[in-house]
Structure formats: C-alpha cells, structure tokens
Tab-separated table of C-alpha atoms and ligand atoms in Angstrom:
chain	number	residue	atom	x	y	z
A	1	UNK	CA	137.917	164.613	72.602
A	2	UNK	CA	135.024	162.377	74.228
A	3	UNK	CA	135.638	161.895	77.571
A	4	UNK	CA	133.590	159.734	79.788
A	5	UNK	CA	133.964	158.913	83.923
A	6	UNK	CA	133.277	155.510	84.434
A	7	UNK	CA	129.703	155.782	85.842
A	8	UNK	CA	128.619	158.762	83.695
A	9	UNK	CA	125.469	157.668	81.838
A	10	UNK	CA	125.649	159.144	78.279
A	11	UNK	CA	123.658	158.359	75.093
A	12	UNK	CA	124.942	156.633	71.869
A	13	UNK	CA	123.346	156.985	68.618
A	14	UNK	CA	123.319	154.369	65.733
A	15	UNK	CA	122.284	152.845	62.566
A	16	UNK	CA	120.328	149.628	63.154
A	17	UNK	CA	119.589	147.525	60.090
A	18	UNK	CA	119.047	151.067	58.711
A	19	UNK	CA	117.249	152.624	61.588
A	20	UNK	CA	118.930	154.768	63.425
A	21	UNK	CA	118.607	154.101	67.697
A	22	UNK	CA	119.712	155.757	70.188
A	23	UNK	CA	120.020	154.592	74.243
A	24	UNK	CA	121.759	155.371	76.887
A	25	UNK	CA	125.243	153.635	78.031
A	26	UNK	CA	127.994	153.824	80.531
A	27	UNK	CA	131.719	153.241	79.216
A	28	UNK	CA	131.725	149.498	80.199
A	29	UNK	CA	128.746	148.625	78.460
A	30	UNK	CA	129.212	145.642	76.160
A	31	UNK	CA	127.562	146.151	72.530
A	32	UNK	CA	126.103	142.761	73.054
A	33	UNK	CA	124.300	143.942	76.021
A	34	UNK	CA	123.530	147.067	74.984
A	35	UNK	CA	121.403	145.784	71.953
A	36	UNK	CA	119.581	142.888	74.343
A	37	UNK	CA	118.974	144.663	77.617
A	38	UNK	CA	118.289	148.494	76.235
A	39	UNK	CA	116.832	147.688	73.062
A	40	UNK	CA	115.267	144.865	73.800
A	41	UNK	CA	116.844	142.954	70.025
A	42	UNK	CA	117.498	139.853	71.586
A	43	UNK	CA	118.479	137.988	67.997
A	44	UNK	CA	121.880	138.544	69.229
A	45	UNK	CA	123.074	135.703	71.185
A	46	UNK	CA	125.859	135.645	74.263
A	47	UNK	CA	127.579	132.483	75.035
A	48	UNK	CA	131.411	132.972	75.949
A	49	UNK	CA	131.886	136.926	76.138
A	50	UNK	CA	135.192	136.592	75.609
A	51	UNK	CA	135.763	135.916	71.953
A	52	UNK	CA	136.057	132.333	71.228
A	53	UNK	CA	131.951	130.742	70.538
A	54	UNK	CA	130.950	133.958	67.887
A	55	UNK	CA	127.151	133.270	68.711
A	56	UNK	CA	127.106	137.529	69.767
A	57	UNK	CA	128.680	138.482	66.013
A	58	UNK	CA	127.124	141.320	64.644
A	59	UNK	CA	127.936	143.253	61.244
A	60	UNK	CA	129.861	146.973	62.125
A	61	UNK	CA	129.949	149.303	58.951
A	62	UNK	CA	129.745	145.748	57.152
A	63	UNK	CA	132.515	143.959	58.901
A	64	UNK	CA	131.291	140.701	61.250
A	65	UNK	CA	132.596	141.638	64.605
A	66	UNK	CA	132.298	139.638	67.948
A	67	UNK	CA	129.655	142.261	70.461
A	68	UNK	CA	131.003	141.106	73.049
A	69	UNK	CA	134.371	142.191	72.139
A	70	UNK	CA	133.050	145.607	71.472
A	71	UNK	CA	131.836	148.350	73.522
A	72	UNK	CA	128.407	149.591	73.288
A	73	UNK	CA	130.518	153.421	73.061
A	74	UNK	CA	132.676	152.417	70.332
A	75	UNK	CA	129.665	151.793	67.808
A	76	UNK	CA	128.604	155.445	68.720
A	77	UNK	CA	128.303	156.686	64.905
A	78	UNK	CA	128.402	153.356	63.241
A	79	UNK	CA	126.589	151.121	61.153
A	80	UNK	CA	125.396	148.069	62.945
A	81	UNK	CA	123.704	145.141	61.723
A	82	UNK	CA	122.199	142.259	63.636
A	83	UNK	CA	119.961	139.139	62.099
A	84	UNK	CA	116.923	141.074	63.073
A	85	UNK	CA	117.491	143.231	59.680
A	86	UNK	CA	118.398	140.000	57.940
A	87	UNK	CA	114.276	139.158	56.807
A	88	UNK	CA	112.121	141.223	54.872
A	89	UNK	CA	109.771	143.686	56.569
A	90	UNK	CA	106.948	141.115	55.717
A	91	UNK	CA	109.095	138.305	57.672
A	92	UNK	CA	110.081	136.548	54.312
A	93	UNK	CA	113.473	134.559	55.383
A	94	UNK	CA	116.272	135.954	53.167
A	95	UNK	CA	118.330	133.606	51.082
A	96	UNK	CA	120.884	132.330	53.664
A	97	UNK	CA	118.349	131.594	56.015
A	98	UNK	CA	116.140	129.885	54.029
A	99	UNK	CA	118.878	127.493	53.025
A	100	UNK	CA	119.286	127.159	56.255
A	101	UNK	CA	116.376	126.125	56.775
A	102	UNK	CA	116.230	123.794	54.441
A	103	UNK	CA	119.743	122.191	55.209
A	104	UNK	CA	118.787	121.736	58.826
A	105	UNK	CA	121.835	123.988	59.384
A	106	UNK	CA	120.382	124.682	62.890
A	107	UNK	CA	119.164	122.748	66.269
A	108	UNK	CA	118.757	124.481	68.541
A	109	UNK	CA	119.549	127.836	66.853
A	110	UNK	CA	121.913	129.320	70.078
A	111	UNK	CA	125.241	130.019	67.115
A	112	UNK	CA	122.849	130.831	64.432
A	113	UNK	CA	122.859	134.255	64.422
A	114	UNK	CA	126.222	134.888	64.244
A	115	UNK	CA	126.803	132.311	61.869
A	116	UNK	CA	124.206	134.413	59.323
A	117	UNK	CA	125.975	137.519	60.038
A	118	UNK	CA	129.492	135.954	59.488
A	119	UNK	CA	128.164	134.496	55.855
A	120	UNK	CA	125.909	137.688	55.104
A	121	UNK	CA	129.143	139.629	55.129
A	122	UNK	CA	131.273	137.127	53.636
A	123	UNK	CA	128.577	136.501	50.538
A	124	UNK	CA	128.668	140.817	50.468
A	125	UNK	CA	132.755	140.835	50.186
A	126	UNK	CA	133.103	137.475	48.018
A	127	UNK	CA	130.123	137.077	45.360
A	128	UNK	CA	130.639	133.517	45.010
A	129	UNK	CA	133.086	132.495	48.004
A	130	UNK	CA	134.847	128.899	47.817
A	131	UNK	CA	134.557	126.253	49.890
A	132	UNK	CA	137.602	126.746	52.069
A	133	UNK	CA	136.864	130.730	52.151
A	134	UNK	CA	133.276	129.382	53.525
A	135	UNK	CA	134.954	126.991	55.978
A	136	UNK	CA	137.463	129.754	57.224
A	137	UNK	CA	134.143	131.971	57.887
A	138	UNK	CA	132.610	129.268	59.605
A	139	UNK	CA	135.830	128.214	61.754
A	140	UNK	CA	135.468	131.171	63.921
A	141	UNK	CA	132.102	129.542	65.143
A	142	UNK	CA	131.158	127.389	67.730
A	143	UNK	CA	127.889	124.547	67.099
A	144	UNK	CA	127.384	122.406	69.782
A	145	UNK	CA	124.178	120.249	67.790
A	146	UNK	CA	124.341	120.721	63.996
A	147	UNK	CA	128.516	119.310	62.966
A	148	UNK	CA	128.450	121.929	60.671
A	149	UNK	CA	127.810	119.888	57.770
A	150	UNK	CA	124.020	121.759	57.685
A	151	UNK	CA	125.376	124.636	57.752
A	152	UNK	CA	128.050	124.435	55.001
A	153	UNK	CA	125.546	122.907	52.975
A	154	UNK	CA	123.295	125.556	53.421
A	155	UNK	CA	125.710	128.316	52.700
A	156	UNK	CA	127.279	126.578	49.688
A	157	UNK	CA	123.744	126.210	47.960
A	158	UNK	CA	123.546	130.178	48.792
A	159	UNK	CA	126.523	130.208	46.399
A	160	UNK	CA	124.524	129.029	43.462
A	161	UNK	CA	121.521	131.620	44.779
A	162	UNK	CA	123.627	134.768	44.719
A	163	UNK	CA	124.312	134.213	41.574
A	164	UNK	CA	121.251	134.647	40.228
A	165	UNK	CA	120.113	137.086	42.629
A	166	UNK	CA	121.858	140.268	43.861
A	167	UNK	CA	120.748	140.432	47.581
A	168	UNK	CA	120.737	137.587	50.017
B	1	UNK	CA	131.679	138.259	82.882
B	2	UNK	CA	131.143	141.789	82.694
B	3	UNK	CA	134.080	144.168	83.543
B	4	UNK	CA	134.556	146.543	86.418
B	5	UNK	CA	133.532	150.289	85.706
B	6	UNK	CA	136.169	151.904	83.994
B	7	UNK	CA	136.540	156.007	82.547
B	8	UNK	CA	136.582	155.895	78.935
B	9	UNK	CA	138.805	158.827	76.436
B	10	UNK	CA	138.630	158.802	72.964
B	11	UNK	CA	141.425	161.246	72.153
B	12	UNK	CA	141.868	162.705	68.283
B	13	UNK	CA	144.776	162.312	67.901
B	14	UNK	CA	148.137	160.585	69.255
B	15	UNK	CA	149.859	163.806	71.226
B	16	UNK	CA	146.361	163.465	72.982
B	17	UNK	CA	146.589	160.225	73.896
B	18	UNK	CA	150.231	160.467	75.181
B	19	UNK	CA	148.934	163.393	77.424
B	20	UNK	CA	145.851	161.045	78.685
B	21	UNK	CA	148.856	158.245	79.099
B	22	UNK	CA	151.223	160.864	81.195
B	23	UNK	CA	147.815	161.640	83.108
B	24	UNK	CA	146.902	157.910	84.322
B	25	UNK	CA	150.076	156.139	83.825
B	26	UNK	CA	149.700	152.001	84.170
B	27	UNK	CA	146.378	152.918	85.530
B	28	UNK	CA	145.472	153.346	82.021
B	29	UNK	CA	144.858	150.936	78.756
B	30	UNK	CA	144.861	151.053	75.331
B	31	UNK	CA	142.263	150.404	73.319
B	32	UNK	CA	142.464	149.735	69.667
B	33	UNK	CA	140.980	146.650	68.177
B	34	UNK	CA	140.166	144.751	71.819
B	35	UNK	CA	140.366	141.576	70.765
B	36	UNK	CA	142.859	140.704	73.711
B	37	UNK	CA	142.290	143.483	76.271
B	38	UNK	CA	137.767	143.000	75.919
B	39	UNK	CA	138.515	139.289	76.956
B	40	UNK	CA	140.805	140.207	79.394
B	41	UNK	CA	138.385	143.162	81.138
B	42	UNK	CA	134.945	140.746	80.897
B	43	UNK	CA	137.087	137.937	82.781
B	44	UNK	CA	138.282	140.805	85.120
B	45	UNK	CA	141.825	139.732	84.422
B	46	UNK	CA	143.033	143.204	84.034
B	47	UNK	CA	141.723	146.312	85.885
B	48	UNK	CA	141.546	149.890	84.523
B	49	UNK	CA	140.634	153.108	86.239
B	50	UNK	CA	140.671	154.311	82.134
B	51	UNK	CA	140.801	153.256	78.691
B	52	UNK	CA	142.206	155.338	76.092
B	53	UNK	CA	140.250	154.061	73.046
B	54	UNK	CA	142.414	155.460	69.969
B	55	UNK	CA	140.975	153.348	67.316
B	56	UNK	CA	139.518	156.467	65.580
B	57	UNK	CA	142.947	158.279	65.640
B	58	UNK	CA	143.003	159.093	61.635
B	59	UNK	CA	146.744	159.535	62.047
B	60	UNK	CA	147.079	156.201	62.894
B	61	UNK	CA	145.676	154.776	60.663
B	62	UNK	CA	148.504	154.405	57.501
B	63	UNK	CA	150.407	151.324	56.114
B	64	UNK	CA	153.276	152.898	54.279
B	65	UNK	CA	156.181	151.124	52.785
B	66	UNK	CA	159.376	153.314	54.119
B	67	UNK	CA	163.346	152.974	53.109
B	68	UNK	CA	162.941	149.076	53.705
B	69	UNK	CA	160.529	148.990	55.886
B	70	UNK	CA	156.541	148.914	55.640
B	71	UNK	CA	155.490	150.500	58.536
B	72	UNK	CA	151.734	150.100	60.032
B	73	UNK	CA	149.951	152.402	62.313
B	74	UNK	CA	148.387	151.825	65.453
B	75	UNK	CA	145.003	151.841	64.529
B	76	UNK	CA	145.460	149.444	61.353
B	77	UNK	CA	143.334	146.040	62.063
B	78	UNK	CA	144.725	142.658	60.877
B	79	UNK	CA	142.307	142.441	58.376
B	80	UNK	CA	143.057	145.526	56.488
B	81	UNK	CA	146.975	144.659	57.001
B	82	UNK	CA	146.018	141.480	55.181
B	83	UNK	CA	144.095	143.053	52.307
B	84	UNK	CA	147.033	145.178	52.077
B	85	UNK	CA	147.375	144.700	47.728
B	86	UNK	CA	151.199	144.720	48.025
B	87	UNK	CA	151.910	142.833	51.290
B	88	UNK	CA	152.836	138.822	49.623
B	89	UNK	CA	155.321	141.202	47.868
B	90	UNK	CA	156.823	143.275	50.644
B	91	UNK	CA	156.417	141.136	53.831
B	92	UNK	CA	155.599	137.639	52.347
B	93	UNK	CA	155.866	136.314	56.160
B	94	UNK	CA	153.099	138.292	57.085
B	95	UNK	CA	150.665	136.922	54.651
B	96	UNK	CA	151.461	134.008	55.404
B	97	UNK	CA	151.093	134.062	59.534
B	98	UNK	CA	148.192	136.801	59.426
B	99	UNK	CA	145.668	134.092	58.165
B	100	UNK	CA	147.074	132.212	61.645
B	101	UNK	CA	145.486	135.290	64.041
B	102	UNK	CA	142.305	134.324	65.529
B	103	UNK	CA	139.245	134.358	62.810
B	104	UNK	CA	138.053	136.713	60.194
B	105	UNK	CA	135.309	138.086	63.184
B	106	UNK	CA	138.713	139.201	65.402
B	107	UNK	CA	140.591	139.836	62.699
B	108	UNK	CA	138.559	142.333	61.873
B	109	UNK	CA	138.955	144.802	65.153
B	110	UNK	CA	142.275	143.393	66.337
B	111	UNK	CA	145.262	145.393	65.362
B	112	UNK	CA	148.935	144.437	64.575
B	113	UNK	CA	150.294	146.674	67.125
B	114	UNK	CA	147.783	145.645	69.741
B	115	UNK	CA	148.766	142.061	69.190
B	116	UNK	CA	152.434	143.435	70.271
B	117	UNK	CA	151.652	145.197	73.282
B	118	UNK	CA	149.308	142.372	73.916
B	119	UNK	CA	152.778	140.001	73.764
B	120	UNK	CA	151.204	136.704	74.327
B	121	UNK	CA	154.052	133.889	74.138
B	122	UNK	CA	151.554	131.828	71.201
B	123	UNK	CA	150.662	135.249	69.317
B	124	UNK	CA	152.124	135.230	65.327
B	125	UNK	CA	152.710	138.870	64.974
B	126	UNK	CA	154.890	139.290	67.543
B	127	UNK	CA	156.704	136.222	66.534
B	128	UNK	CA	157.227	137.652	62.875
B	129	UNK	CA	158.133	140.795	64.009
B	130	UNK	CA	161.107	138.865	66.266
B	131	UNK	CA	161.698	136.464	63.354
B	132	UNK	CA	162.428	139.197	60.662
B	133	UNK	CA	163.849	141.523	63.062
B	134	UNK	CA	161.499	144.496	63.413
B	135	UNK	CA	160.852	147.184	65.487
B	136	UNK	CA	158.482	148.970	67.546
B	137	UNK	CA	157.579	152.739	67.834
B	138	UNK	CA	156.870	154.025	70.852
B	139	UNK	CA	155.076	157.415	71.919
B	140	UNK	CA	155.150	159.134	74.679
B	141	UNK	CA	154.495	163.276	76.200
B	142	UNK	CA	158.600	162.889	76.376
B	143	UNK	CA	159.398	161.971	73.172
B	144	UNK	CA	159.594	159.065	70.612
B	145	UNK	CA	161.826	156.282	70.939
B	146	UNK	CA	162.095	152.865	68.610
B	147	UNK	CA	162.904	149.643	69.963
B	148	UNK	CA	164.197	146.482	68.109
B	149	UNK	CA	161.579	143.289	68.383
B	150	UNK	CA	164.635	141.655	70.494
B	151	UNK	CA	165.185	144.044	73.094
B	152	UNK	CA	160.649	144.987	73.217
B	153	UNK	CA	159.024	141.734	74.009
B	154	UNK	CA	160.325	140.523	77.642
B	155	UNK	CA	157.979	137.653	78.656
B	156	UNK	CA	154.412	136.600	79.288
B	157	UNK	CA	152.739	139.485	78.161
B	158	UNK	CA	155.591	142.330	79.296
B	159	UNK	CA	157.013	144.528	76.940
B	160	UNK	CA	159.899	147.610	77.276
B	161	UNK	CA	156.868	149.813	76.694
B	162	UNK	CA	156.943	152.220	80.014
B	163	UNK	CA	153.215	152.970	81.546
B	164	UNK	CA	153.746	156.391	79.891
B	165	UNK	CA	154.154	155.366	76.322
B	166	UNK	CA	151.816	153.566	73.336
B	167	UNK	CA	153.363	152.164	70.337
B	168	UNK	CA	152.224	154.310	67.355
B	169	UNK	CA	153.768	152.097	65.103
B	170	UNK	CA	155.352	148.872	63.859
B	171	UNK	CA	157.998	148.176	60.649
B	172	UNK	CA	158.764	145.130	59.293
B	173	UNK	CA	161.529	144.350	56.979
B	174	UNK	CA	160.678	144.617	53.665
B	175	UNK	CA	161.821	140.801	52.307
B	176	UNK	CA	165.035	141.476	50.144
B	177	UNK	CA	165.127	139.516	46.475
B	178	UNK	CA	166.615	135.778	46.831
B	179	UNK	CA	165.014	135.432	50.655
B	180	UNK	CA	162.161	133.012	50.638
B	181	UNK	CA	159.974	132.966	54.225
B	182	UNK	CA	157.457	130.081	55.448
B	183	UNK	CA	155.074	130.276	58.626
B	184	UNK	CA	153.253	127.335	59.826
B	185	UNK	CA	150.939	126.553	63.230
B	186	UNK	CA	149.665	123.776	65.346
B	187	UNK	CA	146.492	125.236	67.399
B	188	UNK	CA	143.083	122.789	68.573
B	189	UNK	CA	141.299	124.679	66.321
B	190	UNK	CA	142.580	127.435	63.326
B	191	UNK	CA	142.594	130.044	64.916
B	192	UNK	CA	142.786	129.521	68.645
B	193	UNK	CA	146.227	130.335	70.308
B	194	UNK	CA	148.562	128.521	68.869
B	195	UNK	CA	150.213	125.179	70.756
B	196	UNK	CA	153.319	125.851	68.980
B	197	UNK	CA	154.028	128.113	65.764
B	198	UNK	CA	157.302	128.417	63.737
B	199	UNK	CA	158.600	131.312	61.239
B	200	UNK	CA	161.026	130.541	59.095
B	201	UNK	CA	163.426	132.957	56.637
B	202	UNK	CA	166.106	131.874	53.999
B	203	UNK	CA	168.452	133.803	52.455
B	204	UNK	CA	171.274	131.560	50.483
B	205	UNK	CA	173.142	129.791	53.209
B	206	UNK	CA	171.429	131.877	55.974
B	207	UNK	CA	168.775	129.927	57.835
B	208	UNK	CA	166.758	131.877	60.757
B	209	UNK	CA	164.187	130.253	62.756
B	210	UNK	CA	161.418	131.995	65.067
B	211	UNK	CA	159.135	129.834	67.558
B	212	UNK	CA	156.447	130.896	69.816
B	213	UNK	CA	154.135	128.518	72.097
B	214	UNK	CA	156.780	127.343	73.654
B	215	UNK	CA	159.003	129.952	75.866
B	216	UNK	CA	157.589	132.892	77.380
B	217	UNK	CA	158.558	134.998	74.499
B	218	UNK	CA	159.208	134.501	70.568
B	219	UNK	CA	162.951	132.572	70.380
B	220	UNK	CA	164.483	133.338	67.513
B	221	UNK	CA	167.918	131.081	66.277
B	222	UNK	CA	170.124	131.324	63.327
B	223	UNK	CA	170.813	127.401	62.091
B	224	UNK	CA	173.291	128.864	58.973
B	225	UNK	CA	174.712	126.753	56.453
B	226	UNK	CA	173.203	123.600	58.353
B	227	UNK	CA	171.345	120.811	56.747
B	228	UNK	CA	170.496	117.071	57.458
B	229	UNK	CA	171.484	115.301	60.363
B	230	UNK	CA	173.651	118.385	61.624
B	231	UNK	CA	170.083	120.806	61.074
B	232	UNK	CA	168.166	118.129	63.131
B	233	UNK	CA	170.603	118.136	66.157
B	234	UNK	CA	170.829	121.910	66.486
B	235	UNK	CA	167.035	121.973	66.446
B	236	UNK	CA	167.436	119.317	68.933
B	237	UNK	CA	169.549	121.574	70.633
B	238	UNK	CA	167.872	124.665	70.673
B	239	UNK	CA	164.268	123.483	71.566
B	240	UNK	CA	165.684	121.698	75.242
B	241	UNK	CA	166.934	125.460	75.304
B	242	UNK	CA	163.763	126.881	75.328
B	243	UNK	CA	162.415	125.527	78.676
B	244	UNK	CA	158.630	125.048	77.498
B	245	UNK	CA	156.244	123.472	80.689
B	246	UNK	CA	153.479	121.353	79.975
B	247	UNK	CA	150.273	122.567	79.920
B	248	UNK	CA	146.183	121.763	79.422
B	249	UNK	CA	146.725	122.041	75.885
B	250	UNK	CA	149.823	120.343	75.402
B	251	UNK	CA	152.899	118.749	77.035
B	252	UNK	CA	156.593	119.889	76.680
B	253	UNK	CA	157.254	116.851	74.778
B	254	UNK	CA	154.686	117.464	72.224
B	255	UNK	CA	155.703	120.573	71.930
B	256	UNK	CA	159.652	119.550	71.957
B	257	UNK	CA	158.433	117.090	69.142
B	258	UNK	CA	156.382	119.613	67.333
B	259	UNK	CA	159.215	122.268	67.203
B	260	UNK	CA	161.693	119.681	66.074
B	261	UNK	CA	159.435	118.335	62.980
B	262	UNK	CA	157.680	121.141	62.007
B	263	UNK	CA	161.235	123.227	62.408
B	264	UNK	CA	162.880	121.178	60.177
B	265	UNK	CA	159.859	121.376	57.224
B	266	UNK	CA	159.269	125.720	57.367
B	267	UNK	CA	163.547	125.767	57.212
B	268	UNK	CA	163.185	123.386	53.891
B	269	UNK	CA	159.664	125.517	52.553
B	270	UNK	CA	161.358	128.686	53.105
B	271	UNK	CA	164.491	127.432	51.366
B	272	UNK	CA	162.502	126.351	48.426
B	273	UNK	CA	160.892	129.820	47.617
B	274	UNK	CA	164.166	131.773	48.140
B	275	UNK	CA	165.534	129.823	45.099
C	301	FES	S1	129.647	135.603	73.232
C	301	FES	FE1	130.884	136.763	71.936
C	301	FES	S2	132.145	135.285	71.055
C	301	FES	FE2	131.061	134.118	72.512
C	302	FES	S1	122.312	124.862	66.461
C	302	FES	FE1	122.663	124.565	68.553
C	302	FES	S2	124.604	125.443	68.810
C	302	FES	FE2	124.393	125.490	66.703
C-alpha cells in the first residue's frame, strides 16, 4: 500500500504523449499544476479548478478527464495526454486543429485545449460521431469568444476527414 | 484554489481501506472518482488530515447482475456504468438519468457510489437509487451492513454512513417485465446540477414518483391508480410538501411549477413504455 504524509515530497512517473516523465509531487498536488509548474507543458489551461469551464482537460489512459479534478499522484503509472502531443514532431497541426483553424473555432484560444482533447478522444471512441454526440462532448466546455458555432463546424468537417484518414 | 495539505493512502484492497478508515475516522475521505470531493478540497470546503484514494481497488471494481439486483462496485465510474451492454435492459432508469450526471469529462472519473456518499439534494443517482428503492453497502473493520436508499440519504450531503465505514457497493432493482421508467431534468446548462429532476416508474396501476432539486434529499411518493385532474392535485399536494427555498438558480415557485408539469409528463412517459 502507498502511503504518503501530507508534506512528504515523492516522485511520480508517467507516460506523456508517449514519453515517459517523471517529477516530484506532494499528495495535494493538482495534475493540472503538476504538468505547468514542474514540467513546464503549459498547453494545459486552468480557469475554474473546480470542474465546471474544462479548459485543464487532459486525456488519462485515453479517457478526457478534467486536471484539475485529478491529483498529480493518481496519474502515477498512467497514460497522459495533453495537446502538446496533439501536432506532429515537425509542428504540422493534426486534423482537428487544422479545422480549427480554419473554422475560426478559437479567439482567444484560453478553452481550446481542452476542447481538442475532449474531440481527440471522442473521434478515437466514435469513428464518425453525430452531431448531438459532438454537441454532448462540447457541452462540458466553457467559450467565452467563439459561440461554439466555430468549433462545431470545425469538428464536424473532422468527421468527413477521419474518414478518409485513420489518425487525427 | 488549491487545497490544504492532506496525507494520501492508496490501500489494495477494501479490508485495507476499512483499517485506514478505523485509523482516521471522519478525519478521513474517500477518494474514488473526485469529481465532488476535488471541487470541494480546491475551494477548501472540506478539510482532510487523509484521503484514502481506493480507485485502484481491483475488487471494487465489478458490475454484476445478482438475484434481482445489479450491483456496482465502488470503484466503477459513471461512464463505464453507462457503457454497461446490458444496463437499458436491467436498470432502464439508469440509462436514462446517467446521461443527466455532469459531462462525459466527469463522467469519466466520477463513480456511482461516490455520487451517493457525495448525497447532493440535485444529484440523479442518488435520486434513482431512492426512486427504485435500492440499497447501499457499507464496509467497515466491524463488519458489513446494507442500508435501504430511504433510511441512507438524510439531508444536504449526510448519509447513515458512520466515519468508520465506505460503501463498497450499490444495487439497484433490476426493472421487472410490464414496468416502464422515465427520467427527465431542468439544469442552466446539461449537465450542471440540476434545478429540479424527476424519476418516474410504472407498473400497471402503480405510479411512483422521485424528485430531487427541491428538498434536501430525494422525495419519493406513490400517486397509484391516479390520473387527470385527481394526478394533478396530489402533485399539487405533494410538491407544497416538500418545502423547497428559493435560490440563485431558481425560485420555489419555479421549482413548485417545474415539479408539477414536468411530474405529470415522466408519470405519463413511464406509463407509456410499461405497456
Ligand atoms: S480548470 Fe479544470 S475544469 Fe476549469
Ligand atoms: S476561444 Fe476564448 S474562450 Fe474559447
């Protein structure tokens, strides 16, 4: 059994968008924190911590999970993905983000990342998701600039991508 | 909004986390999905000297159906409840309020029996669990005992659960042939807590109505053999029963109006798919 005081500083290893990391934490370290202020991958954004916004969602062994409803300890082992892994090592955009980009899905960009991780895993689980199922995804977002509309658009067009392609 | 420093136990298994529970005592939380208790901590709402994270207890980690029953361990999240292949056959009610709980992202660390210990007044699962008549099982290092969904949730987030104990499991009814069930929810947004949600079951003549949102715990009423203008009065009835203050999100009377309406339409939907 791990057991942990609640200032002992211990050190948590993980995949990252299929690197593994390790850093140290104490118990009460949020995951969102822990991958901004020890690793320095600030692509995942904090706006609430407490659930509601979903700008700090993050992918955990493929599921889109809100960081700041995690701790950093409980992704000890895991597989963690943020929208750093989401481009190609040369920096080519991946599919979803290029329709975003091209459906002026984003403003000022603050829910963005969470909103690719959301779809990422959604477009993984549901080749060619329907509108509602996209909606549903998108409902547990907050976007203070775009309406949404950009953003459905954009994932909706990814629709017709995937099926062409394999990855997004 | 960060918490305050707390220990942190990840026992293997549940005997190990009823020792850890017998050790701390209400000094102590559970932690399974988070969904409710993260908030709760990074608000500094609640204060723990530990939490007992038992998420990765394998043992808890089981839907079974049982007798007439389908039981669900403590570790099982809302999401894999839902993508449970058989559960629009054995629980209908469930599939049809799960989709209510918070969003795919919560849904997908949040567990059923965290949402009961959590016993917010708004929450679904707790209000199926009342509606249908389930129960709760609870652990502790002095034994097991199981306790019916009337006599666990109290009020605004208190339960019958003693400081000691953790629910290892909850069973829901399996729905009997000729019982049809209906769920629906008024919220600000899908998926936020809910301004008023109803569960409804049918059974032939047998009408049984759940509500949460309103009192500080699920209500559940029986409005047999009733129909028409005799159905509307004992809703009328029953909701000036249920007390129900007004709030930021919405006033008694909304709410009052909300439970009458919407009261009236599950009774009728669950009626219809009994038939
Ligand atoms: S920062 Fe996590 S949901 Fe808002
Ligand atoms: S683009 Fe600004 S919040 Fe969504």
């Amino acid at each position: 059994m791990l057991r942990l005081t609640s200032n002992q500083c211990v050190a948590i290893t993980f995949m990252l968008n299929g690197r593994e990391i390790s850093g140290p934490i104490e118990p009460r370290m949020l995951l969102s924190d822990f991958l901004r202020d020890e690793l320095g991958k600030t692509g995942t954004h904090v706006g609430c911590e407490h659930g509601v916004c979903g700008a700090c969602t993050v992918r955990i062994d493929g599921l889109a999970v809100r960081a700041c409803l995690t701790l950093a300890v409980q992704a000890d082992g895991r597989r963690v993905e943020t929208v750093e892994g989401l481009a190609g090592a040369d920096g080519v955009l991946g599919a979803l983000q290029e329709a975003f980009h091209r459906h002026h899905a984003l403003q000022c960009g603050y829910c963005s990342a969470g909103l690719l991780m959301s779809l990422t895993a959604l477009f993984e689980q549901v080749a060619s998701p329907s509108e509602a199922e996209i909606r549903d995804v998108i409902g547990g977002h907050l976007c203070r600039c775009t309406g949404y509309a950009g953003i459905l658009a954009a994932a909706l067009d990814v629709t017709k991508v995937y099926k062409e392609k394999t990855t997004i | 909004m960060k918490p305050r420093p707390f220990a942190y136990c990840r026992p293997e298994t549940a005997a190990e986390a009823a020792v850890l529970l017998a050790e701390y005592g209400d000094e102590a939380r559970i932690l399974a999905g988070g969904q409710s208790l993260l908030p709760m901590l990074n608000f500094r709402l609640v204060d723990a000297a530990a939490l007992i994270d038992i998420s990765r207890i394998e043992e808890l980690s089981y839907i079974r159906e049982t007798g007439d029953r389908l039981e669900i361990g403590a570790a099982v999240t809302q999401a894999q409840l839902l993508a449970y292949p058989d559960l629009a056959k054995a629980v209908p009610l469930l599939a049809k309020g799960l989709p209510f709980v918070g969003h795919v992202q919560t849904r997908n660390r949040g567990t059923v029996c965290g949402s009961l210990a959590h016993a917010d007044p708004s929450s679904e699962l707790p209000l199926v669990l009342a509606t249908l008549g389930g129960e709760v099982v609870l652990r502790s290092a002095r034994g097991e005992r199981v306790v019916g969904a009337a006599e666990f949730q109290l009020g605004l987030l208190t339960t019958a659960r003693e400081p000691d104990e953790l629910i290892v499991a909850a069973r829901f009814p399996l729905q009997s042939p000729g019982t049809g069930s209906a769920f629906t929810e008024v919220a600000r947004r899908h998926g936020d807590f809910a301004i008023v949600s109803l569960a409804a079951v049918a059974a032939g003549a047998a009408l049984r109505l759940g509500v949460g949102g309103v009192a500080d715990h699920p209500a559940v009423a029986a409005f047999d053999g009733l129909a028409g203008a005799d159905l509307d009065a004992a809703l009328n009835a029953f909701v000036w029963e249920l007390g129900g203050s007004d709030d930021l999100h919405a006033s008694a009377h909304y709410r009052r109006d909300l439970v009458r309406r919407l009261g009236r339409r599950v009774l009728e939907e669950a009626q219809a798919c009994s038939a």
